Short mmCIF file of C-alpha atoms in Angstrom, two decimals:
data_model
loop_
_atom_site.label_atom_id
_atom_site.label_comp_id
_atom_site.label_asym_id
_atom_site.label_seq_id
_atom_site.Cartn_x
_atom_site.Cartn_y
_atom_site.Cartn_z
CA GLY A 4 -133.22 -54.81 -48.28
CA PRO A 5 -136.44 -53.09 -48.60
CA HIS A 6 -136.93 -54.41 -52.17
CA ALA A 7 -137.81 -57.69 -50.48
CA MET A 8 -140.00 -56.27 -47.76
CA ALA A 9 -143.74 -56.55 -47.27
CA ALA A 10 -145.51 -53.50 -45.87
CA ARG A 11 -147.66 -54.03 -42.65
CA PHE A 12 -150.19 -51.16 -41.89
CA SER A 13 -149.97 -51.27 -38.04
CA GLY A 14 -152.98 -48.77 -37.35
CA GLY A 15 -150.86 -46.49 -35.46
CA ARG A 16 -149.10 -48.17 -32.25
CA SER A 17 -146.45 -45.14 -32.10
CA MET A 18 -147.19 -41.53 -32.13
CA PRO A 19 -148.28 -40.15 -35.66
CA PHE A 20 -145.19 -37.93 -37.47
CA LEU A 21 -147.24 -34.42 -37.93
CA VAL A 22 -146.81 -33.42 -41.48
CA THR A 23 -147.85 -29.56 -42.14
CA ASP A 24 -150.41 -28.94 -44.94
CA SER A 25 -149.36 -25.29 -45.57
CA ALA A 26 -150.65 -22.73 -48.00
CA VAL A 27 -147.13 -21.23 -48.60
CA PRO A 28 -143.52 -22.80 -49.28
CA LEU A 29 -141.79 -23.61 -45.97
CA PRO A 30 -138.17 -23.93 -45.38
CA ALA A 31 -136.68 -27.39 -44.31
CA GLU A 32 -135.11 -26.23 -41.29
CA THR A 33 -138.37 -25.17 -39.72
CA LEU A 34 -140.01 -28.69 -40.13
CA PRO A 35 -139.82 -31.46 -37.76
CA ALA A 36 -137.44 -34.52 -38.64
CA LEU A 37 -138.46 -38.24 -38.90
CA LYS A 38 -135.31 -39.90 -37.98
CA LEU A 39 -134.25 -43.33 -38.80
CA THR A 40 -133.57 -44.98 -35.65
CA HIS A 41 -134.13 -48.64 -36.31
CA HIS A 42 -131.44 -50.92 -37.95
CA TYR A 43 -131.56 -54.35 -39.32
CA ASP A 44 -128.99 -56.80 -40.31
CA VAL A 45 -126.78 -53.95 -39.55
CA PRO A 46 -124.82 -52.96 -42.52
CA THR A 47 -120.71 -53.24 -42.59
CA ARG A 48 -120.48 -49.47 -42.67
CA GLY A 49 -122.36 -48.77 -39.56
CA GLU A 50 -125.49 -47.12 -38.81
CA VAL A 51 -125.72 -44.09 -40.64
CA TYR A 52 -127.56 -41.21 -39.43
CA ALA A 53 -130.67 -39.94 -41.55
CA TYR A 54 -133.90 -38.37 -41.56
CA LEU A 55 -137.12 -37.02 -43.68
CA ARG A 56 -138.36 -33.70 -43.37
CA CYS A 57 -141.74 -32.91 -45.29
CA TYR A 58 -144.79 -31.00 -45.74
CA VAL A 59 -147.71 -30.79 -48.19
CA HIS A 60 -148.26 -27.76 -50.23
CA LYS A 61 -151.23 -27.54 -52.77
CA GLY A 62 -151.56 -31.22 -52.42
CA ALA A 63 -147.94 -31.97 -53.20
CA LEU A 64 -145.67 -33.60 -50.98
CA CYS A 65 -142.15 -31.46 -50.69
CA TYR A 66 -139.57 -33.69 -49.00
CA ASN A 67 -136.21 -33.07 -48.04
CA LEU A 68 -133.80 -35.97 -47.35
CA LEU A 69 -130.55 -35.96 -45.50
CA VAL A 70 -128.03 -38.84 -45.36
CA PHE A 71 -125.13 -38.15 -43.10
CA ASP A 72 -122.50 -40.09 -45.02
CA GLU A 73 -119.40 -38.43 -46.45
CA ALA A 74 -118.68 -41.29 -49.09
CA PRO A 75 -121.81 -43.33 -49.70
CA PRO A 76 -121.38 -46.28 -52.27
CA PRO A 77 -123.03 -45.92 -55.48
CA THR A 78 -125.59 -48.66 -54.23
CA ALA A 79 -126.57 -46.55 -51.40
CA ARG A 80 -130.15 -45.13 -51.39
CA ILE A 81 -132.91 -43.32 -49.27
CA GLY A 82 -136.63 -43.88 -49.93
CA PHE A 83 -139.78 -43.33 -48.57
CA ALA A 84 -143.05 -45.05 -48.79
CA LEU A 85 -146.60 -43.15 -48.71
CA CYS A 86 -150.25 -44.01 -49.17
CA PRO A 87 -153.43 -42.86 -48.13
CA ALA A 88 -155.15 -44.68 -44.72
CA GLU A 89 -157.78 -46.57 -46.83
CA SER A 90 -155.04 -48.00 -49.47
CA GLU A 91 -155.32 -51.82 -49.87
CA GLY A 92 -151.44 -52.60 -50.01
CA GLU A 93 -150.58 -50.22 -52.49
CA PHE A 94 -148.13 -47.54 -51.82
CA LEU A 95 -145.67 -44.89 -53.72
CA PHE A 96 -142.00 -45.56 -53.04
CA ALA A 97 -139.58 -42.97 -54.03
CA SER A 98 -136.04 -43.67 -53.79
CA PHE A 99 -132.67 -41.68 -54.25
CA GLY A 100 -129.17 -42.36 -54.19
CA ARG A 101 -126.50 -39.59 -54.14
CA ALA A 102 -126.02 -39.44 -58.04
CA PRO A 103 -128.55 -37.39 -59.64
CA ASP A 104 -129.89 -40.06 -62.01
CA SER A 105 -130.75 -42.47 -59.29
CA ASP A 106 -134.18 -41.27 -58.75
CA ALA A 107 -137.18 -43.74 -58.95
CA LEU A 108 -140.61 -43.39 -58.03
CA ALA A 109 -143.35 -46.27 -58.45
CA LEU A 110 -146.43 -47.51 -57.25
CA CYS A 111 -145.86 -50.86 -55.42
CA LEU A 112 -148.26 -53.41 -54.16
CA THR A 113 -147.49 -56.05 -51.43
CA GLN A 114 -147.58 -59.61 -52.36
CA PRO A 115 -149.22 -62.11 -50.38
CA GLY A 116 -146.09 -64.41 -49.74
CA GLY A 117 -143.96 -61.31 -48.61
CA GLY A 118 -142.18 -58.79 -50.51
CA TYR A 119 -143.60 -56.25 -53.13
CA ALA A 120 -143.86 -55.76 -56.66
CA ALA A 121 -143.56 -52.36 -58.45
CA VAL A 122 -146.80 -52.18 -60.81
CA ARG A 123 -146.33 -48.72 -62.39
CA ALA A 124 -143.52 -46.29 -62.71
CA PHE A 125 -144.27 -42.55 -61.99
CA SER A 126 -142.22 -39.51 -63.25
CA ALA A 127 -141.68 -36.50 -60.87
CA PRO A 128 -139.43 -33.64 -61.11
CA ALA A 129 -135.77 -34.86 -60.31
CA ALA A 130 -134.63 -34.12 -56.77
CA ARG A 131 -132.09 -31.58 -56.19
CA ARG A 132 -128.75 -32.88 -54.54
CA SER A 133 -126.54 -30.96 -52.21
CA ALA A 134 -124.00 -31.85 -49.77
CA GLY A 135 -122.35 -30.10 -46.72
CA GLU A 136 -121.45 -30.45 -43.13
CA ASP A 137 -122.95 -29.59 -39.76
CA GLU A 138 -122.33 -30.51 -36.22
CA GLN A 139 -123.60 -34.15 -37.09
CA GLY A 140 -120.75 -34.54 -39.70
CA PRO A 141 -120.59 -34.35 -43.68
CA TYR A 142 -123.89 -35.21 -45.18
CA TRP A 143 -125.53 -35.06 -48.64
CA CYS A 144 -129.30 -34.15 -49.35
CA ALA A 145 -131.86 -35.14 -51.91
CA GLU A 146 -135.09 -32.48 -52.08
CA GLY A 147 -137.83 -32.06 -54.17
CA VAL A 148 -141.62 -32.57 -54.83
CA LEU A 149 -144.07 -35.45 -55.32
CA PRO A 150 -146.57 -33.62 -57.40
CA ALA A 151 -150.20 -33.57 -56.29
CA GLN A 152 -151.11 -34.92 -59.92
CA VAL A 153 -148.83 -38.23 -59.53
CA LEU A 154 -150.60 -38.68 -55.78
CA CYS A 155 -153.90 -38.25 -57.60
CA GLU A 156 -153.01 -40.84 -60.55
CA ALA A 157 -151.87 -43.33 -57.78
CA PHE A 158 -154.62 -43.02 -55.31
CA GLY A 159 -157.53 -40.77 -56.75
CA LYS A 160 -156.50 -38.08 -53.97
CA ALA A 161 -153.81 -35.88 -52.72
CA PRO A 162 -152.86 -35.37 -49.11
CA ARG A 163 -154.88 -32.51 -47.17
CA ALA A 164 -155.09 -31.58 -43.26
CA GLY A 165 -157.15 -33.93 -41.59
CA GLU A 166 -155.93 -37.18 -43.08
CA PHE A 167 -153.71 -39.97 -41.96
CA TRP A 168 -151.46 -41.23 -44.83
CA PRO A 169 -149.32 -44.07 -43.43
CA GLY A 170 -145.59 -44.35 -44.39
CA ASN A 171 -142.18 -45.13 -43.57
CA VAL A 172 -138.67 -44.09 -44.48
CA PHE A 173 -135.67 -46.49 -45.39
CA LEU A 174 -131.97 -46.06 -45.59
CA TYR A 175 -130.60 -49.28 -48.02
CA ASP A 176 -128.14 -50.49 -49.98
CA THR A 177 -129.13 -52.26 -53.20
CA ALA A 178 -126.06 -54.27 -53.00
CA ALA A 179 -126.24 -55.36 -48.94
CA PRO A 180 -128.82 -56.76 -46.63
CA GLY A 181 -128.80 -54.34 -43.99
CA PHE A 182 -131.41 -51.25 -43.92
CA GLY A 183 -132.40 -48.65 -41.35
CA ALA A 184 -136.29 -47.58 -40.85
CA ALA A 185 -138.10 -44.82 -39.20
CA PHE A 186 -140.47 -47.04 -38.02
CA PRO A 187 -139.89 -50.66 -36.62
CA CYS A 188 -139.93 -53.26 -39.23
CA GLU A 189 -140.19 -57.19 -38.30
CA ARG A 190 -139.26 -60.50 -39.69
CA GLY A 191 -141.68 -62.21 -41.66
CA PRO A 192 -141.73 -65.85 -43.39
CA GLY A 193 -140.80 -63.90 -46.86
CA GLY A 194 -138.12 -61.57 -45.42
CA TRP A 195 -138.74 -58.35 -43.79
CA LEU A 196 -142.28 -56.74 -43.00
CA ALA A 197 -142.16 -52.75 -43.09
CA ARG A 198 -144.56 -51.63 -40.68
CA PHE A 199 -146.21 -48.08 -41.85
CA GLU A 200 -147.28 -45.63 -39.21
CA PRO A 201 -149.31 -42.72 -39.97
CA PHE A 202 -148.06 -39.45 -41.40
CA MET A 203 -150.93 -37.13 -39.60
CA VAL A 204 -151.47 -34.16 -42.09
CA VAL A 205 -152.21 -31.16 -40.10
CA PRO A 206 -153.09 -27.32 -40.92
CA TYR A 207 -150.25 -24.82 -40.52
#
């Protein structure tokens, strides 16, 4: 899974994902969805549909993650990675399971031989969990905020309009090898290389 991945900053071979910098809170349903469309070592449970919606508000990243999975195992996680464009292999990785006590947030550093190491844990307000059903089927949701203070402590800056923040989103299982990603990954000598594509922060 992504815990054995190294990150590769691709420099934007695909279209950047636009993230609004808004002066006011925005409802999730008005935001574009970054869907997980690439699946690797396909898990036994098939390709679960999931996406991230997010925006920036006063330097904080407000996120909303939806996973269309009626009964995910306790080891199932959805997570996203994010860093400023000038980052030298360091990124924040936030991950969530369906259970409320499964939140994890760490600054990670890619390792030369592949994979990455968590170098510092951060605390952020707990994500709110909810569940429901729509035309895609039953889903569960984790939504919350990565505070500007955490982003500043990790990188010395918080996102704002005009900047690129490379990232990716992963759906994985801590007990199984298969995973899905929003941007394509590639197999490297030490495991999977997670490509980061730019999140482009744009004014509202």
